[in-house]
Tab-separated table of C-alpha atoms and ligand atoms in Angstrom:
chain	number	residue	atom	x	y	z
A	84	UNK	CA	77.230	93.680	123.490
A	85	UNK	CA	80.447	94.766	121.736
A	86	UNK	CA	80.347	93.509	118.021
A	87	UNK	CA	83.173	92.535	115.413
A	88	UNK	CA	83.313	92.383	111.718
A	89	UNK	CA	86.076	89.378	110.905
A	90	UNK	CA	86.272	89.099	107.056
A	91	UNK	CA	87.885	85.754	105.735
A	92	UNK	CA	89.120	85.873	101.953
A	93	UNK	CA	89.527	83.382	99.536
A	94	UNK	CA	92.276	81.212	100.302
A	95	UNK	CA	91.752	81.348	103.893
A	96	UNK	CA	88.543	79.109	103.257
A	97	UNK	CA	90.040	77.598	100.538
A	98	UNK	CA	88.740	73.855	101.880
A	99	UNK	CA	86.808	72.214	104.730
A	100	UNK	CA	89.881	72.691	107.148
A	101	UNK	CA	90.805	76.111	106.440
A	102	UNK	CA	87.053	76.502	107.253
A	103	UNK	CA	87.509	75.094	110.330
A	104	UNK	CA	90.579	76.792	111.001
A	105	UNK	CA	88.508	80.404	110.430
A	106	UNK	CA	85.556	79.029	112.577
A	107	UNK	CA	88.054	78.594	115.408
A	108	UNK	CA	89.304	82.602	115.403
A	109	UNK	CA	85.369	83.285	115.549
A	110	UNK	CA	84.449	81.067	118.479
A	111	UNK	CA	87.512	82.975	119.897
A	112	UNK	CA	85.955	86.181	120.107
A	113	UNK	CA	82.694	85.052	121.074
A	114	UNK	CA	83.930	83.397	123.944
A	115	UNK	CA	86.064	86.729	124.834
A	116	UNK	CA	82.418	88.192	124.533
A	117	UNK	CA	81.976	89.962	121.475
A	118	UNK	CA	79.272	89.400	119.018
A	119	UNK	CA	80.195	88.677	115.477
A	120	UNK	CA	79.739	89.347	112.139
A	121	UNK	CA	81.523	87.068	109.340
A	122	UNK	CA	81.828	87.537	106.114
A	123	UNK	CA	83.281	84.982	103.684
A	124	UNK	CA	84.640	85.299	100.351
A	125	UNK	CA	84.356	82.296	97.935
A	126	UNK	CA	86.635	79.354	97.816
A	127	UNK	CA	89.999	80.414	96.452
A	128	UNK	CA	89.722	79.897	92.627
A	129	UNK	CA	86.064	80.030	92.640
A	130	UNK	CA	85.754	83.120	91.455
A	131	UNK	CA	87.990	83.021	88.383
A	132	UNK	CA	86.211	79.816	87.562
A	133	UNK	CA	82.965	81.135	87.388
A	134	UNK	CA	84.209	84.236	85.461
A	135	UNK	CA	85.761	82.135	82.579
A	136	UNK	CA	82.374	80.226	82.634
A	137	UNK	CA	80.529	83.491	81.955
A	138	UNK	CA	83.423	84.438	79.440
A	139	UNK	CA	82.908	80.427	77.670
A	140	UNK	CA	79.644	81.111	77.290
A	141	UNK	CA	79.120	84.376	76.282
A	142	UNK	CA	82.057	87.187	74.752
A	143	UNK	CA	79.849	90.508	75.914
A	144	UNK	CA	77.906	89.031	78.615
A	145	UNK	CA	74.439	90.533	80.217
A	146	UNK	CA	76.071	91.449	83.269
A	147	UNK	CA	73.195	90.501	85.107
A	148	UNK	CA	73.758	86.808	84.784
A	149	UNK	CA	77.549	87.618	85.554
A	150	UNK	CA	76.236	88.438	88.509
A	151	UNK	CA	73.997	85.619	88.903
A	152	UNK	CA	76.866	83.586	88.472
A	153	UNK	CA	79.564	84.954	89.617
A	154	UNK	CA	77.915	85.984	93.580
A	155	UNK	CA	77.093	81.786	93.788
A	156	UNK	CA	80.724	81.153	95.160
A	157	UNK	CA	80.530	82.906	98.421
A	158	UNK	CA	77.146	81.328	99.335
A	159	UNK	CA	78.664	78.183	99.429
A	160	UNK	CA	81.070	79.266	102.096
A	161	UNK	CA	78.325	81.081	104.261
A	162	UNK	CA	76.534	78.123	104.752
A	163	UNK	CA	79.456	76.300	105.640
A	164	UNK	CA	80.822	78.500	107.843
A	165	UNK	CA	77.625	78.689	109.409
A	166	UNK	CA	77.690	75.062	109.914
A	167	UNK	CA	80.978	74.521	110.978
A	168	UNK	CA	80.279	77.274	114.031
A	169	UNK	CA	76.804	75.285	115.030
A	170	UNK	CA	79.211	72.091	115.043
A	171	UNK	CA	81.702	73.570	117.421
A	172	UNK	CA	78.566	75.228	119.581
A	173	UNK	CA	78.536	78.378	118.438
A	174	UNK	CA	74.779	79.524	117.261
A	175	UNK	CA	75.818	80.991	113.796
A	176	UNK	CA	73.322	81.477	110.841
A	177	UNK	CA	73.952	82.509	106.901
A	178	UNK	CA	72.510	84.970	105.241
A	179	UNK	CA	72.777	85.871	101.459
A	180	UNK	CA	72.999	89.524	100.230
A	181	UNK	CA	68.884	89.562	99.464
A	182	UNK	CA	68.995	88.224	103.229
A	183	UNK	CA	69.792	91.236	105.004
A	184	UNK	CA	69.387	92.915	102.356
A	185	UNK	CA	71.995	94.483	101.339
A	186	UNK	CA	70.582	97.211	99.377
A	187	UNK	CA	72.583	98.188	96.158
A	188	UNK	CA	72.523	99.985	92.867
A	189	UNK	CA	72.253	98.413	89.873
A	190	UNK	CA	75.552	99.079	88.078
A	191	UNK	CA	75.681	94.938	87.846
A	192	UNK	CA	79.733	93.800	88.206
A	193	UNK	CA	80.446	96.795	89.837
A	194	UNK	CA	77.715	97.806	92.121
A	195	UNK	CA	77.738	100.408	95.106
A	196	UNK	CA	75.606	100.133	98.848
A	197	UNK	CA	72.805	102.065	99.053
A	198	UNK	CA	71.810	99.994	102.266
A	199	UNK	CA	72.199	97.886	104.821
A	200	UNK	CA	69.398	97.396	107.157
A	201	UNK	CA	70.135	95.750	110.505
A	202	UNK	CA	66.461	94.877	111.364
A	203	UNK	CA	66.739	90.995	110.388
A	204	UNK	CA	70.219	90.490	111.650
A	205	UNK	CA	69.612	92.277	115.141
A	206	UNK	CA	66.448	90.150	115.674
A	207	UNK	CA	68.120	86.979	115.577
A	208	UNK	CA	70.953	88.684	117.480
A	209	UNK	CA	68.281	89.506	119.867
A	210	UNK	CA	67.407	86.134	119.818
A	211	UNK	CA	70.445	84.390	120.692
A	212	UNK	CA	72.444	84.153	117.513
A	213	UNK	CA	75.954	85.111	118.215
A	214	UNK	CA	77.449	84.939	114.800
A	215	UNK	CA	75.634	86.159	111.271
A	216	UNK	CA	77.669	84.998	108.303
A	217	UNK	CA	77.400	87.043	105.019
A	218	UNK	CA	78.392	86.331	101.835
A	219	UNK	CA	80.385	89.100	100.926
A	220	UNK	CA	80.610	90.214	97.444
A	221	UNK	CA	77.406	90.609	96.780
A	222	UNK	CA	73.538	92.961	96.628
A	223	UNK	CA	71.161	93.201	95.679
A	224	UNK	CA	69.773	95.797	93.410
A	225	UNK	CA	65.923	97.872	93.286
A	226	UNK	CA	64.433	95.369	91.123
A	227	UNK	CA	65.461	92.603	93.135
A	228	UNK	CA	68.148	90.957	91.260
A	229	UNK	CA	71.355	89.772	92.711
A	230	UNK	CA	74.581	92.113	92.005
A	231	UNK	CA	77.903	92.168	92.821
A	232	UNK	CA	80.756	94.555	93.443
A	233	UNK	CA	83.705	94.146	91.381
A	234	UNK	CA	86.866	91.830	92.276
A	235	UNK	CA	88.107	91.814	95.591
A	236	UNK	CA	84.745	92.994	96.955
A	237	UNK	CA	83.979	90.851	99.970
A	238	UNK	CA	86.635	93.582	101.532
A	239	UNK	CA	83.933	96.458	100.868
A	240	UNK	CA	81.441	94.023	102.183
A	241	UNK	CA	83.149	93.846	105.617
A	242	UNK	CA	83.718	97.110	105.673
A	243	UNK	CA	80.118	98.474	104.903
A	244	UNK	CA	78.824	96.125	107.997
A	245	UNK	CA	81.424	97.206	110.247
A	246	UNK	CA	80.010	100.882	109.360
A	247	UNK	CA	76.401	99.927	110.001
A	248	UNK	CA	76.763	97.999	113.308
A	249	UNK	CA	79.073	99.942	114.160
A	250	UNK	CA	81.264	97.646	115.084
A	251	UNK	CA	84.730	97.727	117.756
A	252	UNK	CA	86.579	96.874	114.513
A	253	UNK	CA	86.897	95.420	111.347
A	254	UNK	CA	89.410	92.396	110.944
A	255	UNK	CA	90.551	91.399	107.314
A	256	UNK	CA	91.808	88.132	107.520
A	257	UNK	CA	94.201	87.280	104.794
A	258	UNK	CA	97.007	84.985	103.717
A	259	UNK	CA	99.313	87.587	104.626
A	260	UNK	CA	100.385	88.957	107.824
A	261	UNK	CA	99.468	92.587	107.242
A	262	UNK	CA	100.318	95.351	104.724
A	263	UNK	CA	103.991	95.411	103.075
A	264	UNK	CA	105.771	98.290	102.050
A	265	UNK	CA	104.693	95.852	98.374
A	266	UNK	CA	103.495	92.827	97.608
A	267	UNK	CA	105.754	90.610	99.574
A	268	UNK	CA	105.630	87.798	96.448
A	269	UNK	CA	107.394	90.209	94.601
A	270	UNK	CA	109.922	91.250	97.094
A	271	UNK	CA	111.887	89.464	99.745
A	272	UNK	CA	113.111	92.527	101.349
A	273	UNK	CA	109.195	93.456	102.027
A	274	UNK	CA	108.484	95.184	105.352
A	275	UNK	CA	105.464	94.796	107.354
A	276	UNK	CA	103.524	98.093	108.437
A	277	UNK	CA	102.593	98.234	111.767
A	278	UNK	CA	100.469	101.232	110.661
A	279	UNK	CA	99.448	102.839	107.632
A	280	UNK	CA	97.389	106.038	106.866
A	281	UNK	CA	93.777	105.656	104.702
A	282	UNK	CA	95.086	107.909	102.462
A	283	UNK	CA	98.389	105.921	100.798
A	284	UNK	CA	96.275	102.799	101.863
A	285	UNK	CA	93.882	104.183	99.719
A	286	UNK	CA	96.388	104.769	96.754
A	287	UNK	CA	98.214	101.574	97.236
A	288	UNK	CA	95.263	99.964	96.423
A	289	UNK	CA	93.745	101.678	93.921
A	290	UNK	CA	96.901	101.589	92.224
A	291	UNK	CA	97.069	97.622	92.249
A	292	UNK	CA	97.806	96.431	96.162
A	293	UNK	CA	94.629	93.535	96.011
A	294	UNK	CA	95.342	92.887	99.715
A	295	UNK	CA	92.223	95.711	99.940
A	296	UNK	CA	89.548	96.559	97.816
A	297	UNK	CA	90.056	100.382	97.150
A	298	UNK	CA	86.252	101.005	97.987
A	299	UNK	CA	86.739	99.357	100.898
A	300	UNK	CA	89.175	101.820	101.884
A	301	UNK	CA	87.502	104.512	100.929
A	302	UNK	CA	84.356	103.529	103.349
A	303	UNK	CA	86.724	102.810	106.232
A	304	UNK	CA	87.637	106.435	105.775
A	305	UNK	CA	84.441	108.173	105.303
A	306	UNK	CA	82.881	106.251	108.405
A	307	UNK	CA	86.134	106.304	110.710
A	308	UNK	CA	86.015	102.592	110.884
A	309	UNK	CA	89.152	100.648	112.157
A	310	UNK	CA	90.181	98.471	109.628
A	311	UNK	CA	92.717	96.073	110.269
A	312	UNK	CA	94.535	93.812	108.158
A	313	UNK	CA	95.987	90.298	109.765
A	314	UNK	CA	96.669	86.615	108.886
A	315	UNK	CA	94.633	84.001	109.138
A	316	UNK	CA	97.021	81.308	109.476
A	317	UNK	CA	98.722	82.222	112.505
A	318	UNK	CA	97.711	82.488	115.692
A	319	UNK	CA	96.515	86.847	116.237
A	320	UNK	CA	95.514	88.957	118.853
A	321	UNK	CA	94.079	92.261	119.334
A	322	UNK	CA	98.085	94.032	118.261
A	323	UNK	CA	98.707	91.812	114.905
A	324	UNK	CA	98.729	92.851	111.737
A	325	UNK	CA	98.286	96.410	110.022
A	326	UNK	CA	96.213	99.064	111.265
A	327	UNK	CA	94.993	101.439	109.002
A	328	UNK	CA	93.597	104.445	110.443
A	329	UNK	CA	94.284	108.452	110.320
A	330	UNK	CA	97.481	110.270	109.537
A	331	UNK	CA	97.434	111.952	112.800
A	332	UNK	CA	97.854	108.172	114.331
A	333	UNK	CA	101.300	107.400	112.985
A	334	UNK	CA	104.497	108.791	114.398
A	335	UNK	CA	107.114	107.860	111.261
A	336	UNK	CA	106.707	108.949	108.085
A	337	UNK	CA	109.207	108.577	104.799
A	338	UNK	CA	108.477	110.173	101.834
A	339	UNK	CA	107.316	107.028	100.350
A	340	UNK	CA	106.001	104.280	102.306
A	341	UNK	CA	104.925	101.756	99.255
A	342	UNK	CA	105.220	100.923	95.850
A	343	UNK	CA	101.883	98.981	93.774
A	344	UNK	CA	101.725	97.393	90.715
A	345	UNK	CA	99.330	96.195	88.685
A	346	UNK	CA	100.000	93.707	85.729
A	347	UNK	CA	97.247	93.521	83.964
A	348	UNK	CA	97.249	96.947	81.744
A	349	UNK	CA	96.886	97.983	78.056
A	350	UNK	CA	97.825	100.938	76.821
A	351	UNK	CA	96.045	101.990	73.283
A	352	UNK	CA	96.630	104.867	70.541
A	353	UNK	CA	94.812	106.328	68.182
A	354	UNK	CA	96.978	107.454	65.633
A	355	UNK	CA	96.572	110.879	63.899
A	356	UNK	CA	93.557	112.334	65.577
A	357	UNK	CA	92.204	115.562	64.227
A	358	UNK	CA	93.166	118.184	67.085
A	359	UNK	CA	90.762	120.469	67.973
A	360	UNK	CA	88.604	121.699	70.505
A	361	UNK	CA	85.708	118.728	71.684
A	362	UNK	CA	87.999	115.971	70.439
A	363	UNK	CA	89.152	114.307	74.194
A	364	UNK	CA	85.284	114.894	74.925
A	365	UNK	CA	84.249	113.012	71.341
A	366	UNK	CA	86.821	110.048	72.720
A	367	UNK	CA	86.347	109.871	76.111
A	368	UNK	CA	82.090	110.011	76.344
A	369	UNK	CA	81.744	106.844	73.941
A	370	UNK	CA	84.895	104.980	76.422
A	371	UNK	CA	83.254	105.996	79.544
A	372	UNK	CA	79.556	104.584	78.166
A	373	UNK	CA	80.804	101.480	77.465
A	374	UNK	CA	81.878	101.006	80.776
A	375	UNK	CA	85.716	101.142	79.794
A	376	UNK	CA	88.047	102.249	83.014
A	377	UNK	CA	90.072	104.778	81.340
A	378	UNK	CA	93.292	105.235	83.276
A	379	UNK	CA	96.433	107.213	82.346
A	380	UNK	CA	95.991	109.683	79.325
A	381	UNK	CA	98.659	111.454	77.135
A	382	UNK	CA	97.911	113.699	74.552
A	383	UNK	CA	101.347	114.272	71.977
A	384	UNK	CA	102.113	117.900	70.814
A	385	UNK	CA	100.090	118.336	67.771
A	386	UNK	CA	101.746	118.748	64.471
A	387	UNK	CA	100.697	121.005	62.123
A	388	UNK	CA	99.885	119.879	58.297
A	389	UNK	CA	101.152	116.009	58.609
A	390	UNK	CA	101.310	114.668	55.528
A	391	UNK	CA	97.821	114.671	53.808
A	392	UNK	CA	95.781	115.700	57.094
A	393	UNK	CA	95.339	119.783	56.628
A	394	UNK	CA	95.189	121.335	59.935
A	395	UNK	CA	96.319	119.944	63.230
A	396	UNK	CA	96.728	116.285	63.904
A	397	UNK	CA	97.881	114.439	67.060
A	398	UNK	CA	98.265	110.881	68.652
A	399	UNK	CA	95.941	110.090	71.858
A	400	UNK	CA	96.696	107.131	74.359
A	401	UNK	CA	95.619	106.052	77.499
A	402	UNK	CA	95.807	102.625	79.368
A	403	UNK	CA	93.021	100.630	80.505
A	404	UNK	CA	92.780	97.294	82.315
A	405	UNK	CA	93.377	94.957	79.853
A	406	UNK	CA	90.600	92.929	80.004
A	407	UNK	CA	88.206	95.731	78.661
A	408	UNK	CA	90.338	96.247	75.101
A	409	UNK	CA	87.905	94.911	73.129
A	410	UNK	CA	85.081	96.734	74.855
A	411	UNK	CA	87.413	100.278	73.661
A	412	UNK	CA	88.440	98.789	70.707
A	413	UNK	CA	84.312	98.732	69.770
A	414	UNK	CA	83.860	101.848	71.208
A	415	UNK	CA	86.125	103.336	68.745
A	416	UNK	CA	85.251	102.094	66.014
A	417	UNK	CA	81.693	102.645	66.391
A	418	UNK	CA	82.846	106.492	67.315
A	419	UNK	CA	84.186	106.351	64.109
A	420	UNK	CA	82.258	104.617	61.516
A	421	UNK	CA	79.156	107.538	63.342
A	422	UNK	CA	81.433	110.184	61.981
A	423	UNK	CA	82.403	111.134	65.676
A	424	UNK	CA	85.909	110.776	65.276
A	425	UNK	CA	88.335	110.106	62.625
A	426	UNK	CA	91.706	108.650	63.192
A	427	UNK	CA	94.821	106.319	61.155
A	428	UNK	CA	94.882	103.833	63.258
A	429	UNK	CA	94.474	102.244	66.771
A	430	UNK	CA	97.313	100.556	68.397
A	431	UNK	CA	97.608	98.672	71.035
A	432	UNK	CA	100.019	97.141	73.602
A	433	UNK	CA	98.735	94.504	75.755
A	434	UNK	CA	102.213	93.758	77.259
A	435	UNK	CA	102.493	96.334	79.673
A	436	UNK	CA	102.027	97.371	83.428
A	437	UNK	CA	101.773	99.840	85.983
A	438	UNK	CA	104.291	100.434	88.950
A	439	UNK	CA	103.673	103.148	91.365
A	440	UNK	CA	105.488	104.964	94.132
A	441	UNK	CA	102.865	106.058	97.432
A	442	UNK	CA	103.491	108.378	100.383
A	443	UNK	CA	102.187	111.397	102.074
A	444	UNK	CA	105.393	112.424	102.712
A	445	UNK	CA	105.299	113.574	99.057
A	446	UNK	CA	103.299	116.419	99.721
A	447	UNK	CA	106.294	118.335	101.775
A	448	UNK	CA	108.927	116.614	99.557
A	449	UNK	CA	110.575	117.390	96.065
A	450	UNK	CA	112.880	115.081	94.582
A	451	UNK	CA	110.654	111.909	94.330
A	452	UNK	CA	110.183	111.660	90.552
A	453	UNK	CA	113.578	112.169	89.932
A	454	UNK	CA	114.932	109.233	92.251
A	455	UNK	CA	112.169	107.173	90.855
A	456	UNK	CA	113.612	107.848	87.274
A	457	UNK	CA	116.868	107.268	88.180
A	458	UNK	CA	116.052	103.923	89.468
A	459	UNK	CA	114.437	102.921	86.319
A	460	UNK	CA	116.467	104.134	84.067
A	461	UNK	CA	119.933	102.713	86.357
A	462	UNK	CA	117.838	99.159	85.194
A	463	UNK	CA	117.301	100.365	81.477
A	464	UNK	CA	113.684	100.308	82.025
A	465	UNK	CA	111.527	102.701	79.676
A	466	UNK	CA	108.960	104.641	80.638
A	467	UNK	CA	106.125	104.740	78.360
A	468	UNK	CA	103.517	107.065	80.119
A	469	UNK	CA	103.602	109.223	83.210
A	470	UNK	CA	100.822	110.201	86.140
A	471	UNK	CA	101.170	112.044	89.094
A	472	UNK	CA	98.892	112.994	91.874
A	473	UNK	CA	99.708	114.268	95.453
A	474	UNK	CA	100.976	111.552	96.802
A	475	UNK	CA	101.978	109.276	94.333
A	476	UNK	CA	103.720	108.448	90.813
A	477	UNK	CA	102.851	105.537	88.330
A	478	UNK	CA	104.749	104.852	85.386
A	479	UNK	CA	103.658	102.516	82.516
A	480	UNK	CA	106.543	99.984	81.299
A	481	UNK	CA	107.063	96.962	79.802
A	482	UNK	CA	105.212	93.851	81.859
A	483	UNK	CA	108.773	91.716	81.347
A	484	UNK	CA	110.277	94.367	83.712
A	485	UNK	CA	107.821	94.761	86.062
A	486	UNK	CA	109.058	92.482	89.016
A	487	UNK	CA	112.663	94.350	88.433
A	488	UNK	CA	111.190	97.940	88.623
A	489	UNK	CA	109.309	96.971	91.868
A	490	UNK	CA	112.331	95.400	93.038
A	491	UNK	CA	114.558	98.741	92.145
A	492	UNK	CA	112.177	101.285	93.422
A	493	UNK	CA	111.673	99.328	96.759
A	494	UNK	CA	115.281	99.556	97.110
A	495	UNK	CA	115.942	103.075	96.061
A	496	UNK	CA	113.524	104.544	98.510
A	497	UNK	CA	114.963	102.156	101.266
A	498	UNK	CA	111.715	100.745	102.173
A	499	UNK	CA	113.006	97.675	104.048
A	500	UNK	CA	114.399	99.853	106.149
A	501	UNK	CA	111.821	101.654	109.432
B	95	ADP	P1	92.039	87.525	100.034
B	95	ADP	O1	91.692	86.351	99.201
B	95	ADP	O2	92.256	87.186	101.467
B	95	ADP	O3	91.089	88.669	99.839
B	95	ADP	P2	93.921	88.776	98.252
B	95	ADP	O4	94.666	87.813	97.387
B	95	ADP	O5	92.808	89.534	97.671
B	95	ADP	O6	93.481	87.981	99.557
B	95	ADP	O7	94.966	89.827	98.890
B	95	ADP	C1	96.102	89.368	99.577
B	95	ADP	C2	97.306	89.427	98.662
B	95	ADP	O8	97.606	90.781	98.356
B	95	ADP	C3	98.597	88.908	99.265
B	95	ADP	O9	98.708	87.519	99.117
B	95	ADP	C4	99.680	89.671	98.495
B	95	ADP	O10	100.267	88.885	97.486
B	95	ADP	C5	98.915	90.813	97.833
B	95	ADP	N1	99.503	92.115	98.070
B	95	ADP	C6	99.758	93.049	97.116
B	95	ADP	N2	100.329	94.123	97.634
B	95	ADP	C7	100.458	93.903	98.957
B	95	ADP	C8	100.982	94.676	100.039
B	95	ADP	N3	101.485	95.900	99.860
B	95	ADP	N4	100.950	94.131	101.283
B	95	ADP	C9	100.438	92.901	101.487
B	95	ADP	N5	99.935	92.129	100.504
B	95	ADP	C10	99.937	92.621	99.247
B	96	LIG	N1	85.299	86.246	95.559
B	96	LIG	C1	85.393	87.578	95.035
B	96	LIG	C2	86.662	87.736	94.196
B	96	LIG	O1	87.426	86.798	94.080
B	96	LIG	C3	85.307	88.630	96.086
B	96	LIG	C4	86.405	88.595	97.120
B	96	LIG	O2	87.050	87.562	97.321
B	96	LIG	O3	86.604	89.615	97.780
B	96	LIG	O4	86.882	88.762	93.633
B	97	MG	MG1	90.921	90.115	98.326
């Protein structure tokens, strides 16, 4: 029997109707033959209330009871999902990440698949069941406790079970209608893709885009699943939404095709660092232990002799989500008061974010930077920091202007237009 993966987020099972209203787009596809497999995210909110009651509690938590706490949201909507679909006549059983299992390392807040087995799920497939609901978002790791897989994660979820069933497709269900050229809340002049490749889809989120996990992406890609993105409050069928699949799939292509953003960066200095070979290594190994996502990174030219520092000094920053300051912050100073590095001072600027340009059409196209400069600096907007990649350009600004930029860029690379 074919099989579907339909993924609901969080605010399309916000409450006991949207349930409902989810339940029906199942029963749908059962009836049209197909065998299913749910997964739910947690009640909109949930989440971020359960985080700030790990943060009340406890300033640098044991992220195993994050975990413990934070994967209890979507089990709530499993089982109601499940009941809602034996209401309406549908046989439907939940199953919790331990369930399946879903097999996962043990990097707790942030953990990776290792497996999913289908042996429990198939039997009661084999038995009848037409629907399994999972709670997405969550493992379970080698010693048996529960783990989960970093915000936004019920995405990867779907996405992993659509790999191992292999299933006809995987659905993302959202409260948007597919993927925009950017976050339609930001701008009115948004355009719906009809298509997009894994690639940008891939940078888009990665660089902020939440409407995908960027693992999830990345796992659509490796396995070749189809992976499509549609809304869950209007009525769908087999065309709607955003497909994302392979380049060689989409006719049109500009030379960029989205712009991200991501609000919640920091950017942080360390002020007259000695500069000399090792020292990005003696900064960068204590970061990267304490679990801090180091993002952009510029290094100033060095100066020679500053004031009473003999030798070669220079300033380091790089931006990190800004959440995990205090985590660097520590690192730092730990670094320091070990005699591992020495700097002046450590700076930093929690009031800024990141807005990217994405598109493959970058690869066969020069020009792109400077446009995207222009723009910016036609708004007065200053750039702080840089990056660049193959396909794609982020610049660090101010947070006040970040809505304008994204407004500015999405004009100047006519995006609105197809
Ligand atoms: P869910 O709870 O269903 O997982 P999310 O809030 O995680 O939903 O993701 C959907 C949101 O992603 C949309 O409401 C939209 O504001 C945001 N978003 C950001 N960038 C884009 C984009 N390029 N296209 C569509 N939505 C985007
Ligand atoms: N509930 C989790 C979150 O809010 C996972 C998800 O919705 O994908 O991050
Ligand atoms: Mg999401």
């Amino acid at each position: 029997m074919p099989l579907l993966v339909m993924k609901f987020g969080g605010t399309s099972v916000a409450d006991l109707d949207r349930i409902a209203n989810a339940a029906r787009k199942v029963q749908r596809e059962v009836e049209r033959g197909y065998q299913v497999i749910v997964i739910v995210s947690a009640m909109s909110g949930r989440t971020n209330e359960l985080v700030g009651w790990v943060e009340g509690t406890s300033r640098l938590y044991d992220a195993r009871e994050y975990d413990a706490v934070v994967a209890s949201g979507e089990n709530v909507t499993a089982g109601l999902m499940a009941l809602r679909l034996q209401e309406m006549g549908v046989p439907a059983r939940s199953w919790q990440g331990w369930q399946v299992p879903i097999n996962t390392t043990a990097q707790h807040g942030s953990a990776r698949f290792v497996s999913i087995p289908r042996g429990n799920i198939d039997a009661k497939f084999a038995e009848g069941m037409k629907v399994a609901v999972v709670a997405g978002f969550q493992g379970v790791a080698p010693d048996g406790r529960i783990t989960t897989l970093g915000r936004g994660g019920s995405d990867t979820t779907a996405v992993a079970f659509a790999a191992a069933f292999g299933a006809e497709r995987c659905d993302i269900y959202t409260d948007v209608d597919g993927v925009y050229t950017t976050d339609p809340r930001i701008s009115g002049k948004a355009r719906k893709l009809d298509r997009i490749a894994f690639e940008e889809m891939l940078e888009l989120a990665s660089l902020g885009a939440k409407v995908l996990q960027t693992r999830s992406v990345e796992l659509a890609m490796r396995y070749n699943v189809r992976l499509r993105v549609l809304s869950s409050f209007e009525d769908t069928d087999d065309t709607s939404g955003t497909l994302v699949c392979a380049e060689d799939e989409i006719m049109e292509s500009k030379v960029v095709s989205g712009v991200a953003y991501s609000r919640d960066e920091a950017k942080i200095t360390l002020v007259t660092v000695e500069d000399r070979p090792g020292i990005s290594a003696a900064i960068f190994a204590p970061l990267a232990e304490a679990g801090v996502n180091v993002d952009m990174i510029v290094q100033n030219i060095s100066e020679r002799d500053y004031e009473d520092h003999p030798g070669a000094v220079t300033d380091m920053t790089f931006s990190c989500p800004i959440n995990q300051v205090e985590r660097a912050r520590k690192a730092m100073e730990d670094a320091r008061a070990a005699g591992r590095i020495a700097y002046d001072d450590l700076a930093v600027d929690t009031e800024v974010a990141k807005v990217s340009v994405v598109g493959i059409g970058m690869r066969s196209h020069t020009g792109v930077a400077a446009r995207m400069f222009r723009a910016l600096a036609d708004e007065n907007i200053n750039i702080k920091v840089i990056a660049t990649s193959e396909i794609k350009i982020s610049v660090l600004i101010d947070r006040k202007y970040m809505e304008l930029a994204v407004q500015a860029l999405h004009d100047a690379f006519e995006l609105e237009k197809a």
